[in-house]
Short mmCIF file of C-alpha atoms in Angstrom, two decimals:
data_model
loop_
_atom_site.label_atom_id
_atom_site.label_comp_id
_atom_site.label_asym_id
_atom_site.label_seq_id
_atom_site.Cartn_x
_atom_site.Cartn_y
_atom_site.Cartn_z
CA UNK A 24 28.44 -38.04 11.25
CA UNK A 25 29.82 -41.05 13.60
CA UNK A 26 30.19 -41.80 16.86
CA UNK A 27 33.91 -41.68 18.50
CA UNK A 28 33.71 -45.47 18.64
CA UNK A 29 32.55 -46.59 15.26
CA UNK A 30 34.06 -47.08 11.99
CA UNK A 31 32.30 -46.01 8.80
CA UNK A 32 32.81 -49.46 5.85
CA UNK A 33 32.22 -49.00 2.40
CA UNK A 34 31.55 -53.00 1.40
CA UNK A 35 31.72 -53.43 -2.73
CA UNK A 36 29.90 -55.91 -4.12
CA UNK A 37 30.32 -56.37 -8.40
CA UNK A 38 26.83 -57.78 -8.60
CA UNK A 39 23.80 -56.73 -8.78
CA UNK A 40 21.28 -57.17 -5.66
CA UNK A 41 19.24 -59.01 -7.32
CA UNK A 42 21.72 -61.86 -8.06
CA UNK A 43 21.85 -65.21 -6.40
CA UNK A 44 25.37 -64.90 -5.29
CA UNK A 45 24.84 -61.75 -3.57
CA UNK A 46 22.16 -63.06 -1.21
CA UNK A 47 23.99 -66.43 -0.54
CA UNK A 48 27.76 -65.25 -0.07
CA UNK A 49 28.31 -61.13 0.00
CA UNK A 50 25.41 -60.36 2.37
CA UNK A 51 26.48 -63.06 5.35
CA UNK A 52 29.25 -60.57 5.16
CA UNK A 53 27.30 -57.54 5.05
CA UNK A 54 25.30 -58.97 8.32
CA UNK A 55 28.32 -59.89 10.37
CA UNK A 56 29.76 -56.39 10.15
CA UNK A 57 26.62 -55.26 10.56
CA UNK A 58 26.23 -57.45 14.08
CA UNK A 59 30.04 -55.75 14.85
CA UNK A 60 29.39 -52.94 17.41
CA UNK A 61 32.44 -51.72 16.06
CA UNK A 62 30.45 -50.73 12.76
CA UNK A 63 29.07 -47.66 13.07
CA UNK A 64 27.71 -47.25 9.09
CA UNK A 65 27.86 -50.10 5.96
CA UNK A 66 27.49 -48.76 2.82
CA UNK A 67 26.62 -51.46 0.54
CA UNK A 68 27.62 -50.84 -3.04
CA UNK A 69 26.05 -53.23 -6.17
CA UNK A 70 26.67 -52.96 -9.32
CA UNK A 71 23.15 -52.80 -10.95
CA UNK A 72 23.44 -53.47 -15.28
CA UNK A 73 19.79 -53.52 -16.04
CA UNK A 74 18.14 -50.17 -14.93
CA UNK A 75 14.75 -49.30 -13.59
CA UNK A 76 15.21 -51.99 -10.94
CA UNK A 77 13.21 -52.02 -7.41
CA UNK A 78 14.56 -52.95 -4.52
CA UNK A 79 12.10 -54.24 -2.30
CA UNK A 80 14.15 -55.75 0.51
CA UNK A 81 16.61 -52.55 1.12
CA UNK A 82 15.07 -49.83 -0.16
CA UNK A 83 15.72 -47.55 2.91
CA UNK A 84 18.12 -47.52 5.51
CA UNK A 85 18.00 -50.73 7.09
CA UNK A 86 19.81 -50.13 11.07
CA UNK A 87 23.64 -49.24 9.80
CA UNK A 88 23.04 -50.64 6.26
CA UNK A 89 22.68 -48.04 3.63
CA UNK A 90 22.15 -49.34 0.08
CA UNK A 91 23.74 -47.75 -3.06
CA UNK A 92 23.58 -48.93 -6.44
CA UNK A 93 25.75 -48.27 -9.19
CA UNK A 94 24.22 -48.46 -12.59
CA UNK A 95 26.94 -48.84 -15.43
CA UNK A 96 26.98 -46.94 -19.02
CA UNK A 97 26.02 -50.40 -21.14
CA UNK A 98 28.14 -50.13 -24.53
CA UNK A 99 27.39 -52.38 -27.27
CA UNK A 100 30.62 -53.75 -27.04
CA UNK A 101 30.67 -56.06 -23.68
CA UNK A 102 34.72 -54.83 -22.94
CA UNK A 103 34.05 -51.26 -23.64
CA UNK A 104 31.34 -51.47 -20.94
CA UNK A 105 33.71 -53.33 -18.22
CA UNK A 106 36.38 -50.60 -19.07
CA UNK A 107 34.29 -47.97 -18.15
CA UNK A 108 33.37 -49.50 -15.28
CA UNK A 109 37.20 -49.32 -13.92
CA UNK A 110 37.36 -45.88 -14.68
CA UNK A 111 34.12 -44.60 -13.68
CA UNK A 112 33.28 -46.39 -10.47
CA UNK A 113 36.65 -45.21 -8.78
CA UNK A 114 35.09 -41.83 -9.44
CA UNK A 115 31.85 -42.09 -7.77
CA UNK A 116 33.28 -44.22 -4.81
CA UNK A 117 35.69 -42.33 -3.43
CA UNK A 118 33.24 -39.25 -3.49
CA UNK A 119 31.14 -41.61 -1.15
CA UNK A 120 34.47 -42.38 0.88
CA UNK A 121 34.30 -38.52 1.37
CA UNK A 122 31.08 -37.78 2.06
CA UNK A 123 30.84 -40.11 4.32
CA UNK A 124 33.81 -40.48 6.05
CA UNK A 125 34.78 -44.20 5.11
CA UNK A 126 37.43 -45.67 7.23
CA UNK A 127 37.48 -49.04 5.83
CA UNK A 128 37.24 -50.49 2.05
CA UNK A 129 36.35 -54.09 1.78
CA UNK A 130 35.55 -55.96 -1.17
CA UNK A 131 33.93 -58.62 -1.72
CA UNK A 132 35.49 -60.79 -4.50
CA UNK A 133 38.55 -59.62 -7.13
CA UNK A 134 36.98 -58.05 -9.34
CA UNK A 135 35.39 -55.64 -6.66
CA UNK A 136 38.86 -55.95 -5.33
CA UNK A 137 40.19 -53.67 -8.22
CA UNK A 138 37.58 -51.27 -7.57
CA UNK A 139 38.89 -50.85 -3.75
CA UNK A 140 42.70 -51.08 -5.22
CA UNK A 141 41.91 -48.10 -7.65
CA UNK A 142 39.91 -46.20 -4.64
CA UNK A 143 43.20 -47.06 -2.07
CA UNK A 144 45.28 -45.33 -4.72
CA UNK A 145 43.76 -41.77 -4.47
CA UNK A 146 43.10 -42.61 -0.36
CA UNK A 147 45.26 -45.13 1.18
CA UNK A 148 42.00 -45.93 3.00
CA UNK A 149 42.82 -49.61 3.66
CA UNK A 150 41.03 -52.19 2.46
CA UNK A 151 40.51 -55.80 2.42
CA UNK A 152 38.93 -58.52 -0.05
CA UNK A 153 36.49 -61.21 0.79
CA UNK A 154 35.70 -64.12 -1.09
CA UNK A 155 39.15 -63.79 -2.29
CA UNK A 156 40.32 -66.00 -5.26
CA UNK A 157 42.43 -66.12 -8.71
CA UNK A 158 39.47 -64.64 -10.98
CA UNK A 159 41.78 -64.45 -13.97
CA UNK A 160 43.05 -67.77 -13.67
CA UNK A 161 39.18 -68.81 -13.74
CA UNK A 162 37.94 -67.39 -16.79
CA UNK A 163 40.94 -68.11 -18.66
CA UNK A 164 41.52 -71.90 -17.49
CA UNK A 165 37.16 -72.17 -18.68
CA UNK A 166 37.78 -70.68 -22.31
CA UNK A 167 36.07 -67.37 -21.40
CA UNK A 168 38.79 -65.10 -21.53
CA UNK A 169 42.22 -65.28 -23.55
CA UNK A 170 45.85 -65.01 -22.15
CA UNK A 171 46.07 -62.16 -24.61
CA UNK A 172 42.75 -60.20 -24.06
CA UNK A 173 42.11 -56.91 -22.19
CA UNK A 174 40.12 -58.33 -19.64
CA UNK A 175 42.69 -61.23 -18.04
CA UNK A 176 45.41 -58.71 -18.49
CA UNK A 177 43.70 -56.05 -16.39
CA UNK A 178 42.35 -58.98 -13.77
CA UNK A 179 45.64 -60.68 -13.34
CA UNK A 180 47.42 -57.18 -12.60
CA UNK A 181 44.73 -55.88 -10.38
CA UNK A 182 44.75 -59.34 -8.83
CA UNK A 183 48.64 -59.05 -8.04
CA UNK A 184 48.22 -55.33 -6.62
CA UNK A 185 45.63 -56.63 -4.04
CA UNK A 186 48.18 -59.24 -3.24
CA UNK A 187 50.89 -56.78 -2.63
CA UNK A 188 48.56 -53.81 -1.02
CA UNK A 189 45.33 -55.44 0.71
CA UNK A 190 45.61 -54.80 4.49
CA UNK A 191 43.75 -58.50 4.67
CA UNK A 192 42.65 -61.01 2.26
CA UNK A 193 39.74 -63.77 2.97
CA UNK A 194 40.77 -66.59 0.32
CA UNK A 195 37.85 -69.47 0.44
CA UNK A 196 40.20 -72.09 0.11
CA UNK A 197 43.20 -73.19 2.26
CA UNK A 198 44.34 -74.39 -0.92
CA UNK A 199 44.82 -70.63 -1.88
CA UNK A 200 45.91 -69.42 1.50
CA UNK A 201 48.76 -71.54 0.78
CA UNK A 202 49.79 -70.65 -2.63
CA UNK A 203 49.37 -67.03 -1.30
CA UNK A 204 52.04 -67.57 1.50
CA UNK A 205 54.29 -69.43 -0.68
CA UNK A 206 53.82 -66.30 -3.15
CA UNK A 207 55.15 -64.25 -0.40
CA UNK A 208 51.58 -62.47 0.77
CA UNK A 209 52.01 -62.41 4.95
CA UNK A 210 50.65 -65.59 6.58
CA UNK A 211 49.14 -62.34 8.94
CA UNK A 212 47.27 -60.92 6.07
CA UNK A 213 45.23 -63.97 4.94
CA UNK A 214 42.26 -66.00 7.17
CA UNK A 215 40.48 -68.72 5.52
CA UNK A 216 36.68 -67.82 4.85
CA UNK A 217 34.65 -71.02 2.84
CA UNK A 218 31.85 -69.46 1.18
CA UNK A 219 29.40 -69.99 3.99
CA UNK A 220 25.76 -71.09 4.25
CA UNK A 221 22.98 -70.21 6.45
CA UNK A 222 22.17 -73.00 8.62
CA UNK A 223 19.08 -72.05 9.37
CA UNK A 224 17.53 -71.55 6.15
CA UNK A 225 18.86 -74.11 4.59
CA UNK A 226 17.98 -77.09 6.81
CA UNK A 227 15.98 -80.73 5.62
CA UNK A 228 12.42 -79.95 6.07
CA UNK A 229 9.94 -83.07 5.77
CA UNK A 230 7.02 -80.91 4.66
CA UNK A 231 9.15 -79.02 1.78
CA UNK A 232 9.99 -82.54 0.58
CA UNK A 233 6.36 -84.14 0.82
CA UNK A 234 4.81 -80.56 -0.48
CA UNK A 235 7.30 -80.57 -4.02
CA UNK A 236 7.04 -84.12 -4.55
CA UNK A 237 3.60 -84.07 -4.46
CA UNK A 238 3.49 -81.00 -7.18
CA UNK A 239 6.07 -82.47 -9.48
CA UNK A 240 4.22 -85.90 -9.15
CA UNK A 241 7.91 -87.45 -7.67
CA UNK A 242 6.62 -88.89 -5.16
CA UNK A 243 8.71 -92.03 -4.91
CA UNK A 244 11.60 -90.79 -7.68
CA UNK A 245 15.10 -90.53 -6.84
CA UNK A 246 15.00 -87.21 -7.45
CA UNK A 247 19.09 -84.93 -8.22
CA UNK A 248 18.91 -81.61 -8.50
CA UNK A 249 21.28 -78.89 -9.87
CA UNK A 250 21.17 -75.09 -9.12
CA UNK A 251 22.88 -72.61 -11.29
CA UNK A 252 24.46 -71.82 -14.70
CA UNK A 253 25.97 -73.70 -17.71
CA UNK A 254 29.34 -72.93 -19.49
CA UNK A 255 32.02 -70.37 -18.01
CA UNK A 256 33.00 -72.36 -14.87
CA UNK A 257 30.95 -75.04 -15.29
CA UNK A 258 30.16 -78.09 -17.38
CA UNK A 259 27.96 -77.57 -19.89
CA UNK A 260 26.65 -80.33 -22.34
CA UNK A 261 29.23 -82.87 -20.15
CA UNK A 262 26.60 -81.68 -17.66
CA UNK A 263 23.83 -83.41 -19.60
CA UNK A 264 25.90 -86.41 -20.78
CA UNK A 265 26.41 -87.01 -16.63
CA UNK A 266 22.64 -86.50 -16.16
CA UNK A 267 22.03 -89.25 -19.31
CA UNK A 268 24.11 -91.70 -17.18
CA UNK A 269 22.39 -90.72 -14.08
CA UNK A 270 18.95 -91.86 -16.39
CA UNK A 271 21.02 -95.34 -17.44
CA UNK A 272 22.07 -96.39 -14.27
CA UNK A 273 19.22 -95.08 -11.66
CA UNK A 274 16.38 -96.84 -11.41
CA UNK A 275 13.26 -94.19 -11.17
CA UNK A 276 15.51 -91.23 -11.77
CA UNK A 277 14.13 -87.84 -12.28
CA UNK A 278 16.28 -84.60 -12.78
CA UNK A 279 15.32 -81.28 -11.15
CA UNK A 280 17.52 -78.12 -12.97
CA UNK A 281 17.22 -74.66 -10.91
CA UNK A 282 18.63 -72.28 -13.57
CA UNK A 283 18.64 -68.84 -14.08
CA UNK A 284 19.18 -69.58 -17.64
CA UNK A 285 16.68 -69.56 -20.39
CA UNK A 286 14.56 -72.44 -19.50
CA UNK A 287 14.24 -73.59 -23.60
CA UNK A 288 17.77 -73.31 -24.08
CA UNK A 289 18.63 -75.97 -21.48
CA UNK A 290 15.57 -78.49 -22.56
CA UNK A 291 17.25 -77.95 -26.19
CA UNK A 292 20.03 -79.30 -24.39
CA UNK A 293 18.28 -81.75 -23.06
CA UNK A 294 16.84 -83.36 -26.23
CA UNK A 295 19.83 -83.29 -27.60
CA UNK A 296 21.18 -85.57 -25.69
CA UNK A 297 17.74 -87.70 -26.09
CA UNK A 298 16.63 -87.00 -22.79
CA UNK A 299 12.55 -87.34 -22.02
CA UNK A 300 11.65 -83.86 -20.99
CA UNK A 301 8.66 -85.65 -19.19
CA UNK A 302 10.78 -86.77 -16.56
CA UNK A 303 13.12 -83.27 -16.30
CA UNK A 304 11.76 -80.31 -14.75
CA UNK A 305 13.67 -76.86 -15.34
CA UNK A 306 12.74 -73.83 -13.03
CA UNK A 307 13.76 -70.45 -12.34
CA UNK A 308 12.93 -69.70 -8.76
CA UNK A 309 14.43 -67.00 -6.02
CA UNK A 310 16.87 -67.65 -3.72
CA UNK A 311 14.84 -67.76 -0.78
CA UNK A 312 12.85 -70.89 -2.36
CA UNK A 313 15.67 -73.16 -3.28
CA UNK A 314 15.94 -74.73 0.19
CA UNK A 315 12.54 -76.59 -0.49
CA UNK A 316 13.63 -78.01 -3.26
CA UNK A 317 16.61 -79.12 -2.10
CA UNK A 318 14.76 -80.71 1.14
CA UNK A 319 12.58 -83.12 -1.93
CA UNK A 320 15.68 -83.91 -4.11
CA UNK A 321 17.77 -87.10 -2.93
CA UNK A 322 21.64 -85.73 -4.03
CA UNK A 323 23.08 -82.83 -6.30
CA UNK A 324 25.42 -82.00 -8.79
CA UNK A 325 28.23 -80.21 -8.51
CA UNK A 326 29.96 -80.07 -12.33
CA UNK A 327 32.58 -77.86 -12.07
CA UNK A 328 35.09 -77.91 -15.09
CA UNK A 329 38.47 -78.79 -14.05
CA UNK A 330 41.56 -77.27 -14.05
CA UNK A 331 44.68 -75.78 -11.37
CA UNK A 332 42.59 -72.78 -10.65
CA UNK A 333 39.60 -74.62 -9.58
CA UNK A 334 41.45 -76.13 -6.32
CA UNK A 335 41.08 -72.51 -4.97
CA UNK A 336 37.03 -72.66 -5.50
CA UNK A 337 34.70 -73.10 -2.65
CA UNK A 338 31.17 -73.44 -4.21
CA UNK A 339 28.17 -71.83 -2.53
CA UNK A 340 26.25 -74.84 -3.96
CA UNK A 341 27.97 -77.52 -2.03
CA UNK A 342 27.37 -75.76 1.38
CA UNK A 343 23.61 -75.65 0.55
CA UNK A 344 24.10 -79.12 -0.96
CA UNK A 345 25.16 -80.27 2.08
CA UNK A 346 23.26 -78.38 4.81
CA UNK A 347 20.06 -80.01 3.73
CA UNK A 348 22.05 -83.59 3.73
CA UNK A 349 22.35 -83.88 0.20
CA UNK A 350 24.97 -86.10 -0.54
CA UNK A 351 27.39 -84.13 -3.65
CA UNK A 352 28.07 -85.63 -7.21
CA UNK A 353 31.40 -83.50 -7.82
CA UNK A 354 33.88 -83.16 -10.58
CA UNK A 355 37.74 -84.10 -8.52
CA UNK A 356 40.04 -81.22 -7.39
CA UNK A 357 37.26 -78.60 -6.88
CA UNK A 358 38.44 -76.33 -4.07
CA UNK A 359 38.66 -78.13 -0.44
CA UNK A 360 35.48 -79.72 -0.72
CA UNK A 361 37.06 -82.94 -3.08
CA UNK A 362 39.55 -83.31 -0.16
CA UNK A 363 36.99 -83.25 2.49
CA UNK A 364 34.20 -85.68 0.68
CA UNK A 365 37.50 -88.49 -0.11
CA UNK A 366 38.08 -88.14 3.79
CA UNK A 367 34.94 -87.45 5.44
CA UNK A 368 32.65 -88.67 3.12
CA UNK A 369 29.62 -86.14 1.98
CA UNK A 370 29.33 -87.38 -2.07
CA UNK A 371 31.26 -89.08 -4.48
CA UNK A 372 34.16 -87.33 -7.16
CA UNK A 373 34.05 -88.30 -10.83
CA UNK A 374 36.78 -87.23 -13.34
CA UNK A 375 35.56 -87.48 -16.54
CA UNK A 376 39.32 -88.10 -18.24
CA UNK A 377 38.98 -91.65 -16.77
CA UNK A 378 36.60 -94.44 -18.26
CA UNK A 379 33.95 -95.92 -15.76
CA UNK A 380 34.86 -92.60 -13.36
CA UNK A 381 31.04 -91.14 -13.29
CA UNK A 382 29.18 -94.77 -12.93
CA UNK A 383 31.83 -95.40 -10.44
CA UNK A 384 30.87 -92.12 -8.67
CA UNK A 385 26.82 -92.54 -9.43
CA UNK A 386 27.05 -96.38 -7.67
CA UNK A 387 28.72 -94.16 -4.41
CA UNK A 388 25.72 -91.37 -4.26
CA UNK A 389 23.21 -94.62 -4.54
CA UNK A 390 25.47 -96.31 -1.93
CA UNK A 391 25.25 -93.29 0.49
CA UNK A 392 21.22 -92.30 -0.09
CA UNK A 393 20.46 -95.96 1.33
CA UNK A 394 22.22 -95.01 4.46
CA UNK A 395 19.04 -93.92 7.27
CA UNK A 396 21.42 -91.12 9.11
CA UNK A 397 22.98 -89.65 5.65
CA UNK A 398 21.58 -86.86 5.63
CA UNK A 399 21.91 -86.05 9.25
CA UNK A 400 25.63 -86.78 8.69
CA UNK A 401 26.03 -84.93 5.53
CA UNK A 402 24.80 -81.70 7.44
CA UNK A 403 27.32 -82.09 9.54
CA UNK A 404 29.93 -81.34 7.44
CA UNK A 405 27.67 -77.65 6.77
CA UNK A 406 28.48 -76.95 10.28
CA UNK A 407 32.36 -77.58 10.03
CA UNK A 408 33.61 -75.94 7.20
CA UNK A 409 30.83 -73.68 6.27
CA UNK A 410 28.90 -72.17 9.32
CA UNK A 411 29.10 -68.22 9.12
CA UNK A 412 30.77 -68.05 12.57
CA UNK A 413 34.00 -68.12 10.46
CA UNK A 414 32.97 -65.00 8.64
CA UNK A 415 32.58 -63.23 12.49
CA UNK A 416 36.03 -64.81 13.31
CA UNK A 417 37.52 -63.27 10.45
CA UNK A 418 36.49 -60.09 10.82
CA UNK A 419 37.24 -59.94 14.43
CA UNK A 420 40.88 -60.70 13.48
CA UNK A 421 41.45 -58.43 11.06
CA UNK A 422 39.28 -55.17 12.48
CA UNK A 423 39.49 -56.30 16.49
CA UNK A 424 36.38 -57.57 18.89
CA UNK A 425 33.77 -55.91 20.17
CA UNK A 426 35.08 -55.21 24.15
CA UNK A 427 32.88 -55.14 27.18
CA UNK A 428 30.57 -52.17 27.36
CA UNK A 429 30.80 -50.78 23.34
#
C-alpha cells in the first residue's frame, strides 16, 4: 500500500549491483529520489548475469528502497541471451508495476530505457531515462557492434521510441540536449544531468596519499593512474603506447592501472609494448577504495576512443578525476569535459591523428602538477559541472518539489 501523497518508482538499472557504474552513477539517482518526500517506495531493479550473488549492502529493505534483482537465462550465444532479456524482463516488470502499484518508470541509461519503453507499451505508466545517451551510436562508432547486426538495430529503434515517448529525458551532455532539440524532442522534456560525483567521498586526502605511496614504495614518483576497462569505448593498446610516452618524457614516472580486467592480460599488454612491470602496478579494488588511490596519484587518464558519438559522453572517471584535483590527460571531443578543460583548464587534450599531440599534452599535465593550488582548483571544476545537486534539480523539474509540510 501507499500513502495519498506518495508515488510508488520502479528505477531500472541494466547492471548488476555489484558493478562499478552502478555505485558511482545509478545509485546518486536512487538516493535523490529516495531524499524526495514525494517518493513513497523505490524499487530498484539490477540486472544480475552471474548467479548465487550476495548482496551485502541492500539485502533488506533499506527506508523506501526495495532491492530486486533480475537474473537472466545465460545462452551460449551472447545475442540469444540479450534477446531474451527484451522479451523476458518486460514480463516480470510490469507484474512488479502491478503488484506494487508503480506510478513512475525511470531508467537509468538506454538500454534500461528499452526495458521501460517495452513496459510503457502494455501500461502507459510514464517513464523517464537517466543517464541518457546514443548507446547505439557508441558501440558501433568503437567496432563492437555492426550497422547490420541485431543488437544496433534493436538499440537504435528502441533509442528513437524513447525519444518520441519518454515523458523526460536526462542526457549527460549539453552536447546531446542539443542534437535532441534540433531532432525535434521538446526543449521541456530534456534537463542536462553530467554523470555526477560524490564530493564527499571523493575528496584529496593527505593520509590516503602518504599511506599508498608508502605501500607501493612511490614515495617521490610522479605517479598517473587509470581506472577502468580496455577496448569497447576505450583505447586499448593506444592506451599503452600513451603510457610508453608518459615513461619517455616523465622523469620518475610510475603508472598505477585500477582495472577490473584480468590483471595478466593487461601486464601482457604491458610487455608488449616493452614496458618494466617493476615500475607498473595493476589492481582490482572496490569502488569504495579508489578515492585513496586517486588522493597518491599526481594526474589520470582519460583515453576515450574518438568519434561523433563520443561528444555526447560524460565520463564518471573525469568527475572523480577531478574531485580529488587530479589534473585529466584526455583524448579531444569527449563529451563537455574537452570544452570545459580548453576553457577552464582541469588537464590537457591529445588527439592522436596529429604528430607531437600527446607530448604536447604530457608537457601541459607536467606544466599544471607544478602549480601549488592545482589541485584545489581542479576540484573546483567537481563542484560546477558535477555536484549531485543537479540530479535533485532534475528530478524536482520533472516530478515537482517537495512543498511545505509533506
Amino acid at each position: 500500500m501507499k500513502n495519498q501523497l506518495g508515488k510508488n518508482v520502479l528505477f531500472i538499472c541494466y547492471w548488476s549491483w555489484h558493478d562499478g557504474l552502478t555505485r558511482s552513477a545509478a545509485m546518486p539517482h536512487v538516493r535523490v529520489l529516495d531524499e524526495n518526500q514525494r517518493i513513497n517506495k523505490i524499487l530498484l531493479v539490477t540486472i544480475e548475469r552471474e548467479h548465487n550473488v550476495d548482496f551485502p549492502i541492500i539485502k533488506k529493505d533499506i527506508g523506501k528502497i526495495a532491492h530486486i534483482p533480475l537474473y537472466p537465462d545465460n545462452f551460449k550465444f551472447n545475442l540469444l541471451t540479450k534477446i531474451n532479456d527484451f522479451i523476458r524482463f518486460p514480463k516480470k516488470l510490469v507484474k512488479l508495476v502491478k503488484q506494487y502499484q508503480v506510478d513512475i518508470l525511470i531508467a537509468h541509461g538506454a538500454p534500461a530505457g528499452a526495458l521501460a519503453y517495452k513496459i510503457w507499451k502494455q501500461t502507459q505508466i510514464p517513464f523517464y531515462v537517466s543517464s541518457f545517451e546514443p548507446h547505439a551510436a557508441y558501440m558501433l562508432e568503437s567496432g563492437v557492434w555492426s550497422k547490420s547486426g541485431l543488437k544496433y538495430k534493436f538499440q537504435k529503434h528502441w533509442e528513437q521510441q524513447q525519444k518520441r515517448l519518454a515523458a523526460g529525458l536526462l542526457p549527460v551532455s549539453d552536447h546531446y540536449r542539443q542534437v535532441l532539440e534540433k531532432e525535434g524532442v521538446p526543449p521541456e522534456k530534456l534537463k542536462t544531468v553530467a554523470c555526477t560525483t560524490s564530493l564527499h567521498q571523493f575528496n584529496f586526502q593527505l593520509s590516503h596519499r602518504q599511506f599508498i605511496r608508502e605501500r607501493l614504495q612511490w614515495q617521490q614518483e610522479v605517479i598517473g593512474i587509470y581506472v577502468g576497462k580496455y577496448g569497447g569505448l576505450y583505447y586499448e593498446q593506444e592506451a599503452f603506447e600513451i603510457y610508453k610516452t608518459c615513461f619517455e618524457q616523465i622523469s620518475s614516472f610510475r603508472l598505477l592501472i585500477l582495472s577490473p580486467q584480468k590483471q595478466a592480460d593487461i601486464e601482457d599488454s604491458l610487455l608488449q609494448h616493452q614496458l618494466d612491470l617493476k615500475m607498473v602496478k595493476v589492481l582490482s579494488v572496490p569502488h569504495e577504495e579508489v578515492p585513496q588511490y586517486l588522493s597518491a596519484a599526481d594526474f589520470a587518464f582519460a583515453t576515450y576512443k574518438p568519434g561523433p558519438s563520443k561528444q555526447f559522453l560524460s565520463p564518471v572517471k573525469i568527475g572523480e578525476y577531478w574531485a580529488t584535483g587530479l589534473p585529466v590527460l584526455l583524448t579531444e571531443g569527449i563529451g563537455d569535459d574537452s570544452d570545459i578543460i580548453e576553457r577552464e583548464g582541469g588537464g590537457a587534450l591529445f588527439n592522436l591523428g596529429e604528430a607531437g599531440s600527446v607530448e604536447k599534452a604530457i608537457q601541459k599535465i607536467q606544466d599544471i602538477i607544478k602549480q601549488p593550488r592545482h589541485r584545489e582548483q581542479i576540484r573546483e571544476l567537481a563542484v560546477k559541472y558535477r555536484s549531485q545537486d543537479q540530479i535533485r534539480k532534475a528530478y524536482e523539474y520533472f516530478l515537482g518539489e517537495p512543498e511545505d509540510g509533506e
